Amino acid sequence: MEIDDTIRALQARKNDIRVKIYDCSESVYTDQTGQFPITSQRHYKYIMVMCEIDGNHQILMEPMINRIDHQIVTAWKRLMARLKRQGIYPKHQYLDNEASELYKKAMEDANMTYQLAIPHMHRANVAERAIQTAKNHFKSILAGVDDSFPLNEWDILLPQAEMTLNMLRPSNVSPNMSAYMYANGTHDYNAHPLAPLRCAVQIYQRPENRGTWSVNSIDGWYVGTSTEHYRNYTILCKTTMKRCSKNPLPSKGFGSVANVEEVPSTDATDESVNVVLEAMQANTEQMNAVTASNAGLEQTIKEQSKQITALIKMNENLVKALMTAGVKVPEEDKAKDEKKKTTTVREWRLCSYCKEKHKGAGKGCLRRK
């Protein structure tokens, strides 16, 4: 009887709804941008964009040299480390349909699950929309600043560009705060003031750091706030193309007048490495050119040697044929004529009469007559 009731109950079930809850705060979306028009000084060409859902798609950006497997994994690990410093530990990731085995293994090693987007369906990956937002924000920064700024330094503008972008986006958890505040806390504008990126500034030089008749300041560009100092900016020097922490003289109206000591930058090492790499590349190209030239010369010499050998063999066959036919060979006649000429030529010798060298010495001497 109980079995029959169970069967009837199962047969009577209709329009059942099953619900599963996914925790969006534990999910991230990632994707890579297209190639930037100008390669940076540190060889960066692409940007990896990551969206963290809990902070209303907090957008994080990390530059990449290229889109090969280990470069993508390296950029992904840097972004994940930044999320962990904010106290966010994602467990699931949505990414583009193109994912290498090395990338998948890195996510599995981090105890994360992943889901690939459907090909040619961009709305399945939230990072596609985030890329457009990040590109529009970054292009507006590049379009409204000093024209003399070198565009191959675009990658050092990303930290403040990301900061200002997330300050403009409300948090998904609390709409009264920004996505940046939710993840990093309140930004102290008094301790770390912000200014327009890439604007021209004047960097004050202390008397002990300049010549007797040198100018008191040098040109530079603002590239971001200095989070490690109080009321200081990160400045790119125009003459040395190195970054330093300064509180510069405003060239176009921002900041206060002060000065600090220069902070050592890793750009000097990067520049040295770049110089060495360029020299190695030039030497490699020169060696390849010389090798190719030598290979061409060797091939030409071999072909000419074959032609000369064929001509010599042909001449030998012709000489044999002429000698067989009883015809005098022109080379032999010519050799005989040369021999006759050498025997008939009267040599110059010392004359016994006039004691001088001339033709017909001795009895044939004209002075004797």
mmCIF file of C-alpha atoms in Angstrom:
data_model
loop_
_atom_site.group_PDB
_atom_site.id
_atom_site.type_symbol
_atom_site.label_atom_id
_atom_site.label_comp_id
_atom_site.label_asym_id
_atom_site.label_seq_id
_atom_site.Cartn_x
_atom_site.Cartn_y
_atom_site.Cartn_z
ATOM 1 C CA MET A 1 0.000 0.000 0.000
ATOM 2 C CA GLU A 2 2.823 2.418 0.841
ATOM 3 C CA ILE A 3 4.574 1.639 -2.447
ATOM 4 C CA ASP A 4 1.428 2.438 -4.407
ATOM 5 C CA ASP A 5 1.066 5.776 -2.611
ATOM 6 C CA THR A 6 4.672 6.666 -3.396
ATOM 7 C CA ILE A 7 4.158 5.846 -7.073
ATOM 8 C CA ARG A 8 1.012 7.945 -7.197
ATOM 9 C CA ALA A 9 2.810 10.852 -5.497
ATOM 10 C CA LEU A 10 5.658 10.705 -8.006
ATOM 11 C CA GLN A 11 3.251 10.577 -10.914
ATOM 12 C CA ALA A 12 1.311 13.563 -9.540
ATOM 13 C CA ARG A 13 4.409 15.848 -9.377
ATOM 14 C CA LYS A 14 4.322 18.551 -12.028
ATOM 15 C CA ASN A 15 6.145 21.867 -12.691
ATOM 16 C CA ASP A 16 8.803 21.245 -10.099
ATOM 17 C CA ILE A 17 11.343 24.074 -9.490
ATOM 18 C CA ARG A 18 14.849 23.320 -8.277
ATOM 19 C CA VAL A 19 16.991 26.131 -6.910
ATOM 20 C CA LYS A 20 20.753 26.295 -6.337
ATOM 21 C CA ILE A 21 22.442 29.280 -4.725
ATOM 22 C CA TYR A 22 25.779 30.573 -6.075
ATOM 23 C CA ASP A 23 27.830 32.936 -3.976
ATOM 24 C CA CYS A 24 28.771 35.744 -6.398
ATOM 25 C CA SER A 25 31.260 37.203 -3.937
ATOM 26 C CA GLU A 26 33.488 34.215 -4.607
ATOM 27 C CA SER A 27 33.568 34.643 -8.401
ATOM 28 C CA VAL A 28 35.835 36.616 -10.738
ATOM 29 C CA TYR A 29 35.834 37.231 -14.488
ATOM 30 C CA THR A 30 39.007 37.690 -16.542
ATOM 31 C CA ASP A 31 39.901 38.545 -20.121
ATOM 32 C CA GLN A 32 42.739 40.127 -22.111
ATOM 33 C CA THR A 33 42.618 43.300 -24.196
ATOM 34 C CA GLY A 34 43.899 43.662 -27.726
ATOM 35 C CA GLN A 35 47.424 44.869 -28.428
ATOM 36 C CA PHE A 36 48.175 48.447 -27.384
ATOM 37 C CA PRO A 37 49.325 50.584 -30.366
ATOM 38 C CA ILE A 38 52.677 51.409 -28.716
ATOM 39 C CA THR A 39 54.939 48.958 -26.878
ATOM 40 C CA SER A 40 55.922 50.293 -23.467
ATOM 41 C CA GLN A 41 59.478 50.873 -22.278
ATOM 42 C CA ARG A 42 59.165 47.653 -20.273
ATOM 43 C CA HIS A 43 57.941 45.719 -23.380
ATOM 44 C CA TYR A 44 54.277 45.559 -22.283
ATOM 45 C CA LYS A 45 51.704 45.267 -25.098
ATOM 46 C CA TYR A 46 48.511 43.887 -23.479
ATOM 47 C CA ILE A 47 46.412 44.307 -20.331
ATOM 48 C CA MET A 48 44.659 41.590 -18.352
ATOM 49 C CA VAL A 49 41.358 42.813 -16.906
ATOM 50 C CA MET A 50 39.766 41.120 -13.882
ATOM 51 C CA CYS A 51 36.312 41.838 -12.481
ATOM 52 C CA GLU A 52 35.518 41.017 -8.880
ATOM 53 C CA ILE A 53 31.756 40.643 -8.470
ATOM 54 C CA ASP A 54 31.279 41.434 -4.791
ATOM 55 C CA GLY A 55 32.571 44.993 -5.195
ATOM 56 C CA ASN A 56 30.189 45.643 -8.105
ATOM 57 C CA HIS A 57 32.627 44.464 -10.750
ATOM 58 C CA GLN A 58 35.703 46.071 -9.229
ATOM 59 C CA ILE A 59 38.035 46.389 -12.233
ATOM 60 C CA LEU A 60 41.675 45.409 -11.822
ATOM 61 C CA MET A 61 44.272 45.847 -14.573
ATOM 62 C CA GLU A 62 47.678 44.207 -14.993
ATOM 63 C CA PRO A 63 49.999 44.768 -18.013
ATOM 64 C CA MET A 64 51.404 41.823 -19.975
ATOM 65 C CA ILE A 65 54.296 41.499 -22.432
ATOM 66 C CA ASN A 66 52.446 39.087 -24.733
ATOM 67 C CA ARG A 67 49.601 36.580 -24.695
ATOM 68 C CA ILE A 68 51.578 33.363 -24.405
ATOM 69 C CA ASP A 69 50.777 30.885 -21.649
ATOM 70 C CA HIS A 70 53.279 31.758 -18.929
ATOM 71 C CA GLN A 71 52.754 35.533 -19.344
ATOM 72 C CA ILE A 72 48.990 35.138 -18.857
ATOM 73 C CA VAL A 73 49.518 32.952 -15.789
ATOM 74 C CA THR A 74 52.018 35.455 -14.330
ATOM 75 C CA ALA A 75 49.579 38.372 -14.733
ATOM 76 C CA TRP A 76 46.748 36.253 -13.277
ATOM 77 C CA LYS A 77 48.824 35.371 -10.194
ATOM 78 C CA ARG A 78 49.598 39.060 -9.590
ATOM 79 C CA LEU A 79 45.899 39.939 -9.733
ATOM 80 C CA MET A 80 44.961 37.087 -7.404
ATOM 81 C CA ALA A 81 47.639 38.211 -4.929
ATOM 82 C CA ARG A 82 46.136 41.724 -4.936
ATOM 83 C CA LEU A 83 42.672 40.318 -4.196
ATOM 84 C CA LYS A 84 44.026 38.255 -1.323
ATOM 85 C CA ARG A 85 45.658 41.355 0.179
ATOM 86 C CA GLN A 86 42.184 42.917 0.150
ATOM 87 C CA GLY A 87 40.779 39.920 2.004
ATOM 88 C CA ILE A 88 38.991 38.491 -1.047
ATOM 89 C CA TYR A 89 39.483 34.793 -1.848
ATOM 90 C CA PRO A 90 37.683 33.774 -5.080
ATOM 91 C CA LYS A 91 36.669 30.158 -5.564
ATOM 92 C CA HIS A 92 35.283 30.285 -9.113
ATOM 93 C CA GLN A 93 36.494 31.991 -12.274
ATOM 94 C CA TYR A 94 34.822 32.752 -15.594
ATOM 95 C CA LEU A 95 37.234 33.279 -18.450
ATOM 96 C CA ASP A 96 37.483 33.454 -22.215
ATOM 97 C CA ASN A 97 37.140 30.361 -24.377
ATOM 98 C CA GLU A 98 40.895 30.438 -25.088
ATOM 99 C CA ALA A 99 42.544 28.910 -22.019
ATOM 100 C CA SER A 100 45.770 26.921 -22.124
ATOM 101 C CA GLU A 101 46.440 23.804 -20.092
ATOM 102 C CA LEU A 102 49.012 25.728 -18.029
ATOM 103 C CA TYR A 103 46.354 28.339 -17.165
ATOM 104 C CA LYS A 104 43.834 25.663 -16.161
ATOM 105 C CA LYS A 105 46.417 23.878 -14.026
ATOM 106 C CA ALA A 106 47.247 27.141 -12.207
ATOM 107 C CA MET A 107 43.564 27.592 -11.296
ATOM 108 C CA GLU A 108 43.297 24.008 -10.132
ATOM 109 C CA ASP A 109 46.411 24.396 -7.990
ATOM 110 C CA ALA A 110 44.734 27.429 -6.357
ATOM 111 C CA ASN A 111 41.694 25.216 -5.483
ATOM 112 C CA MET A 112 39.485 27.168 -7.890
ATOM 113 C CA THR A 113 36.896 25.959 -10.344
ATOM 114 C CA TYR A 114 36.534 27.600 -13.747
ATOM 115 C CA GLN A 115 34.062 27.963 -16.569
ATOM 116 C CA LEU A 116 34.882 28.899 -20.171
ATOM 117 C CA ALA A 117 32.727 31.361 -22.062
ATOM 118 C CA ILE A 118 30.823 30.246 -25.146
ATOM 119 C CA PRO A 119 32.710 31.204 -28.348
ATOM 120 C CA HIS A 120 31.545 34.450 -30.002
ATOM 121 C CA MET A 121 29.145 35.213 -27.134
ATOM 122 C CA HIS A 122 30.725 38.160 -25.322
ATOM 123 C CA ARG A 123 27.841 38.753 -22.921
ATOM 124 C CA ALA A 124 28.674 35.461 -21.198
ATOM 125 C CA ASN A 125 31.852 37.029 -19.805
ATOM 126 C CA VAL A 126 31.387 40.143 -17.686
ATOM 127 C CA ALA A 127 35.036 41.059 -18.300
ATOM 128 C CA GLU A 128 34.173 41.918 -21.924
ATOM 129 C CA ARG A 129 32.054 44.841 -20.725
ATOM 130 C CA ALA A 130 34.708 45.749 -18.155
ATOM 131 C CA ILE A 131 37.345 45.935 -20.894
ATOM 132 C CA GLN A 132 35.260 48.524 -22.759
ATOM 133 C CA THR A 133 34.791 50.550 -19.577
ATOM 134 C CA ALA A 134 38.494 50.401 -18.708
ATOM 135 C CA LYS A 135 39.552 51.308 -22.262
ATOM 136 C CA ASN A 136 37.208 54.297 -22.380
ATOM 137 C CA HIS A 137 38.482 55.550 -19.037
ATOM 138 C CA PHE A 138 42.131 55.083 -20.015
ATOM 139 C CA LYS A 139 41.668 56.723 -23.429
ATOM 140 C CA SER A 140 40.081 59.760 -21.790
ATOM 141 C CA ILE A 141 43.200 60.066 -19.601
ATOM 142 C CA LEU A 142 45.548 59.819 -22.594
ATOM 143 C CA ALA A 143 43.543 62.372 -24.588
ATOM 144 C CA GLY A 144 43.499 65.184 -22.022
ATOM 145 C CA VAL A 145 47.075 65.625 -20.872
ATOM 146 C CA ASP A 146 50.425 67.067 -21.921
ATOM 147 C CA ASP A 147 51.350 66.264 -25.538
ATOM 148 C CA SER A 148 55.078 65.921 -24.805
ATOM 149 C CA PHE A 149 54.589 62.880 -22.574
ATOM 150 C CA PRO A 150 56.168 59.757 -24.176
ATOM 151 C CA LEU A 151 53.446 57.214 -24.908
ATOM 152 C CA ASN A 152 55.850 54.304 -24.411
ATOM 153 C CA GLU A 153 55.450 54.965 -20.650
ATOM 154 C CA TRP A 154 51.697 54.250 -20.703
ATOM 155 C CA ASP A 155 51.961 51.226 -18.372
ATOM 156 C CA ILE A 156 53.070 53.329 -15.363
ATOM 157 C CA LEU A 157 49.760 55.230 -15.593
ATOM 158 C CA LEU A 158 47.656 52.112 -14.934
ATOM 159 C CA PRO A 159 47.731 52.156 -11.076
ATOM 160 C CA GLN A 160 46.080 55.582 -10.718
ATOM 161 C CA ALA A 161 43.836 54.966 -13.739
ATOM 162 C CA GLU A 162 42.525 51.835 -12.014
ATOM 163 C CA MET A 163 42.161 53.715 -8.720
ATOM 164 C CA THR A 164 40.107 56.572 -10.181
ATOM 165 C CA LEU A 165 37.993 54.166 -12.234
ATOM 166 C CA ASN A 166 36.933 52.153 -9.171
ATOM 167 C CA MET A 167 36.313 55.366 -7.206
ATOM 168 C CA LEU A 168 33.633 56.233 -9.768
ATOM 169 C CA ARG A 169 31.871 52.859 -9.484
ATOM 170 C CA PRO A 170 29.436 52.178 -6.596
ATOM 171 C CA SER A 171 29.859 49.045 -4.541
ATOM 172 C CA ASN A 172 27.433 46.198 -5.078
ATOM 173 C CA VAL A 173 27.301 45.473 -1.352
ATOM 174 C CA SER A 174 26.746 49.058 -0.217
ATOM 175 C CA PRO A 175 25.726 51.614 -2.885
ATOM 176 C CA ASN A 176 26.747 54.461 -0.555
ATOM 177 C CA MET A 177 30.446 53.617 -0.965
ATOM 178 C CA SER A 178 32.609 53.176 -4.030
ATOM 179 C CA ALA A 179 34.085 49.904 -5.237
ATOM 180 C CA TYR A 180 37.542 51.211 -4.313
ATOM 181 C CA MET A 181 36.441 52.076 -0.757
ATOM 182 C CA TYR A 182 34.842 48.661 -0.290
ATOM 183 C CA ALA A 183 38.063 46.870 -1.255
ATOM 184 C CA ASN A 184 40.771 49.232 0.052
ATOM 185 C CA GLY A 185 39.108 51.476 2.635
ATOM 186 C CA THR A 186 38.743 55.244 2.604
ATOM 187 C CA HIS A 187 41.355 57.034 0.529
ATOM 188 C CA ASP A 188 43.168 59.769 2.462
ATOM 189 C CA TYR A 189 43.435 62.678 0.010
ATOM 190 C CA ASN A 190 45.412 64.697 2.529
ATOM 191 C CA ALA A 191 48.139 62.058 2.810
ATOM 192 C CA HIS A 192 48.019 60.915 -0.834
ATOM 193 C CA PRO A 193 46.622 63.707 -3.032
ATOM 194 C CA LEU A 194 45.708 62.986 -6.652
ATOM 195 C CA ALA A 195 46.428 65.095 -9.740
ATOM 196 C CA PRO A 196 45.726 64.775 -13.498
ATOM 197 C CA LEU A 197 47.904 62.058 -14.976
ATOM 198 C CA ARG A 198 50.669 63.033 -17.412
ATOM 199 C CA CYS A 199 50.450 66.760 -16.657
ATOM 200 C CA ALA A 200 53.727 68.727 -16.878
ATOM 201 C CA VAL A 201 55.487 69.660 -13.620
ATOM 202 C CA GLN A 202 58.733 71.270 -12.445
ATOM 203 C CA ILE A 203 60.966 69.220 -10.123
ATOM 204 C CA TYR A 204 62.943 71.331 -7.642
ATOM 205 C CA GLN A 205 66.640 70.438 -7.391
ATOM 206 C CA ARG A 206 68.540 71.022 -4.154
ATOM 207 C CA PRO A 207 71.696 73.181 -4.408
ATOM 208 C CA GLU A 208 73.923 70.215 -3.576
ATOM 209 C CA ASN A 209 72.353 68.219 -6.433
ATOM 210 C CA ARG A 210 72.852 70.793 -9.203
ATOM 211 C CA GLY A 211 75.653 72.800 -10.774
ATOM 212 C CA THR A 212 76.613 76.343 -9.803
ATOM 213 C CA TRP A 213 74.779 77.948 -12.734
ATOM 214 C CA SER A 214 72.245 75.176 -13.347
ATOM 215 C CA VAL A 215 68.529 75.929 -13.294
ATOM 216 C CA ASN A 216 66.692 75.360 -10.024
ATOM 217 C CA SER A 217 64.141 72.936 -11.473
ATOM 218 C CA ILE A 218 63.857 70.413 -14.282
ATOM 219 C CA ASP A 219 60.919 69.256 -16.402
ATOM 220 C CA GLY A 220 58.879 66.179 -15.639
ATOM 221 C CA TRP A 221 55.415 64.599 -15.755
ATOM 222 C CA TYR A 222 53.075 63.457 -12.994
ATOM 223 C CA VAL A 223 52.392 59.708 -13.285
ATOM 224 C CA GLY A 224 50.627 58.969 -9.990
ATOM 225 C CA THR A 225 50.513 59.526 -6.265
ATOM 226 C CA SER A 226 53.186 58.058 -4.007
ATOM 227 C CA THR A 227 51.500 55.680 -1.570
ATOM 228 C CA GLU A 228 54.739 55.165 0.388
ATOM 229 C CA HIS A 229 55.285 58.853 1.264
ATOM 230 C CA TYR A 230 53.256 61.641 2.820
ATOM 231 C CA ARG A 231 51.935 64.209 0.316
ATOM 232 C CA ASN A 232 54.298 63.185 -2.452
ATOM 233 C CA TYR A 233 53.870 62.355 -6.102
ATOM 234 C CA THR A 234 55.515 59.901 -8.456
ATOM 235 C CA ILE A 235 57.213 61.972 -11.153
ATOM 236 C CA LEU A 236 58.817 60.880 -14.440
ATOM 237 C CA CYS A 237 61.906 63.026 -15.076
ATOM 238 C CA LYS A 238 62.136 64.314 -18.651
ATOM 239 C CA THR A 239 65.948 64.311 -18.876
ATOM 240 C CA THR A 240 66.705 60.932 -17.283
ATOM 241 C CA MET A 241 63.339 59.200 -17.966
ATOM 242 C CA LYS A 242 63.439 57.751 -14.434
ATOM 243 C CA ARG A 243 60.689 57.757 -11.818
ATOM 244 C CA CYS A 244 61.193 59.471 -8.473
ATOM 245 C CA SER A 245 59.081 60.576 -5.525
ATOM 246 C CA LYS A 246 58.767 64.349 -5.385
ATOM 247 C CA ASN A 247 56.461 67.119 -4.288
ATOM 248 C CA PRO A 248 56.981 69.209 -7.420
ATOM 249 C CA LEU A 249 56.365 72.807 -8.384
ATOM 250 C CA PRO A 250 53.080 72.875 -10.292
ATOM 251 C CA SER A 251 53.582 73.639 -13.977
ATOM 252 C CA LYS A 252 49.865 73.641 -14.706
ATOM 253 C CA GLY A 253 48.360 74.225 -11.293
ATOM 254 C CA PHE A 254 48.349 71.515 -8.646
ATOM 255 C CA GLY A 255 50.167 70.524 -5.456
ATOM 256 C CA SER A 256 52.238 72.503 -2.992
ATOM 257 C CA VAL A 257 55.877 73.581 -3.069
ATOM 258 C CA ALA A 258 58.322 71.286 -1.271
ATOM 259 C CA ASN A 259 61.077 68.856 -2.061
ATOM 260 C CA VAL A 260 62.246 65.443 -0.989
ATOM 261 C CA GLU A 261 65.147 63.205 -1.768
ATOM 262 C CA GLU A 262 64.943 61.052 -4.863
ATOM 263 C CA VAL A 263 63.759 57.499 -4.324
ATOM 264 C CA PRO A 264 65.768 54.763 -6.060
ATOM 265 C CA SER A 265 63.839 53.299 -8.961
ATOM 266 C CA THR A 266 64.096 49.970 -10.686
ATOM 267 C CA ASP A 267 63.855 51.732 -14.029
ATOM 268 C CA ALA A 268 67.654 52.136 -14.106
ATOM 269 C CA THR A 269 68.010 48.369 -13.994
ATOM 270 C CA ASP A 270 65.246 47.979 -16.563
ATOM 271 C CA GLU A 271 66.970 50.489 -18.822
ATOM 272 C CA SER A 272 70.299 48.663 -18.521
ATOM 273 C CA VAL A 273 68.625 45.368 -19.288
ATOM 274 C CA ASN A 274 66.903 46.924 -22.297
ATOM 275 C CA VAL A 275 70.222 48.280 -23.592
ATOM 276 C CA VAL A 276 71.844 44.858 -23.231
ATOM 277 C CA LEU A 277 68.905 43.165 -24.945
ATOM 278 C CA GLU A 278 69.000 45.641 -27.831
ATOM 279 C CA ALA A 279 72.752 45.155 -28.247
ATOM 280 C CA MET A 280 72.351 41.367 -28.194
ATOM 281 C CA GLN A 281 69.568 41.576 -30.749
ATOM 282 C CA ALA A 282 71.669 43.823 -33.017
ATOM 283 C CA ASN A 283 74.646 41.462 -32.749
ATOM 284 C CA THR A 284 72.435 38.483 -33.510
ATOM 285 C CA GLU A 285 71.007 40.200 -36.582
ATOM 286 C CA GLN A 286 74.503 41.131 -37.762
ATOM 287 C CA MET A 287 75.749 37.573 -37.255
ATOM 288 C CA ASN A 288 72.760 36.208 -39.186
ATOM 289 C CA ALA A 289 73.445 38.638 -42.019
ATOM 290 C CA VAL A 290 77.150 37.671 -42.160
ATOM 291 C CA THR A 291 76.276 33.971 -42.041
ATOM 292 C CA ALA A 292 73.782 34.386 -44.875
ATOM 293 C CA SER A 293 76.330 36.388 -46.893
ATOM 294 C CA ASN A 294 79.018 33.749 -46.328
ATOM 295 C CA ALA A 295 76.629 30.998 -47.342
ATOM 296 C CA GLY A 296 75.843 32.908 -50.541
ATOM 297 C CA LEU A 297 79.540 33.411 -51.295
ATOM 298 C CA GLU A 298 80.303 29.735 -50.723
ATOM 299 C CA GLN A 299 77.522 28.740 -53.076
ATOM 300 C CA THR A 300 78.784 31.183 -55.743
ATOM 301 C CA ILE A 301 82.373 29.911 -55.390
ATOM 302 C CA LYS A 302 81.213 26.314 -55.743
ATOM 303 C CA GLU A 303 79.238 27.120 -58.897
ATOM 304 C CA GLN A 304 82.160 29.045 -60.444
ATOM 305 C CA SER A 305 84.546 26.205 -59.570
ATOM 306 C CA LYS A 306 82.291 23.739 -61.351
ATOM 307 C CA GLN A 307 82.153 25.983 -64.438
ATOM 308 C CA ILE A 308 85.961 26.401 -64.516
ATOM 309 C CA THR A 309 86.454 22.634 -64.168
ATOM 310 C CA ALA A 310 84.033 22.011 -67.024
ATOM 311 C CA LEU A 311 85.830 24.552 -69.267
ATOM 312 C CA ILE A 312 89.282 23.053 -68.531
ATOM 313 C CA LYS A 313 88.025 19.589 -69.360
ATOM 314 C CA MET A 314 86.445 20.875 -72.556
ATOM 315 C CA ASN A 315 89.746 22.542 -73.644
ATOM 316 C CA GLU A 316 91.688 19.353 -72.937
ATOM 317 C CA ASN A 317 89.296 17.371 -75.105
ATOM 318 C CA LEU A 318 89.622 19.920 -77.931
ATOM 319 C CA VAL A 319 93.431 19.836 -77.766
ATOM 320 C CA LYS A 320 93.419 16.040 -77.911
ATOM 321 C CA ALA A 321 91.091 16.104 -80.916
ATOM 322 C CA LEU A 322 93.293 18.639 -82.775
ATOM 323 C CA MET A 323 96.474 16.719 -82.051
ATOM 324 C CA THR A 324 94.834 13.528 -83.286
ATOM 325 C CA ALA A 325 93.861 15.312 -86.524
ATOM 326 C CA GLY A 326 97.424 16.602 -87.010
ATOM 327 C CA VAL A 327 96.592 20.234 -86.527
ATOM 328 C CA LYS A 328 99.102 22.419 -84.732
ATOM 329 C CA VAL A 329 97.800 23.789 -81.507
ATOM 330 C CA PRO A 330 97.901 27.631 -81.373
ATOM 331 C CA GLU A 331 99.364 27.549 -77.899
ATOM 332 C CA GLU A 332 102.387 25.503 -79.048
ATOM 333 C CA ASP A 333 103.144 27.799 -82.023
ATOM 334 C CA LYS A 334 102.920 30.801 -79.814
ATOM 335 C CA ALA A 335 105.349 29.244 -77.317
ATOM 336 C CA LYS A 336 107.859 28.574 -80.119
ATOM 337 C CA ASP A 337 107.627 32.163 -81.387
ATOM 338 C CA GLU A 338 108.256 33.465 -77.900
ATOM 339 C CA LYS A 339 111.315 31.233 -77.611
ATOM 340 C CA LYS A 340 112.730 32.547 -80.924
ATOM 341 C CA LYS A 341 112.219 36.129 -79.847
ATOM 342 C CA THR A 342 114.060 35.568 -76.598
ATOM 343 C CA THR A 343 117.035 33.989 -78.443
ATOM 344 C CA THR A 344 117.295 36.707 -81.149
ATOM 345 C CA VAL A 345 117.158 39.622 -78.751
ATOM 346 C CA ARG A 346 120.636 40.953 -78.171
ATOM 347 C CA GLU A 347 121.405 41.347 -74.561
ATOM 348 C CA TRP A 348 122.869 44.453 -72.974
ATOM 349 C CA ARG A 349 126.360 43.761 -71.698
ATOM 350 C CA LEU A 350 129.443 45.687 -70.609
ATOM 351 C CA CYS A 351 131.408 46.936 -73.625
ATOM 352 C CA SER A 352 135.142 46.231 -73.475
ATOM 353 C CA TYR A 353 135.832 49.327 -75.521
ATOM 354 C CA CYS A 354 133.739 52.098 -73.935
ATOM 355 C CA LYS A 355 133.188 50.378 -70.614
ATOM 356 C CA GLU A 356 129.385 50.966 -70.788
ATOM 357 C CA LYS A 357 126.396 48.650 -71.160
ATOM 358 C CA HIS A 358 124.667 48.774 -74.540
ATOM 359 C CA LYS A 359 123.606 46.561 -77.421
ATOM 360 C CA GLY A 360 126.345 45.357 -79.715
ATOM 361 C CA ALA A 361 129.079 45.705 -77.103
ATOM 362 C CA GLY A 362 132.647 44.933 -78.171
ATOM 363 C CA LYS A 363 133.283 44.900 -81.908
ATOM 364 C CA GLY A 364 129.806 46.326 -82.613
ATOM 365 C CA CYS A 365 130.390 49.444 -80.519
ATOM 366 C CA LEU A 366 129.654 52.598 -82.489
ATOM 367 C CA ARG A 367 132.229 54.603 -80.561
ATOM 368 C CA ARG A 368 134.947 52.236 -81.722
ATOM 369 C CA LYS A 369 134.241 53.209 -85.269
#
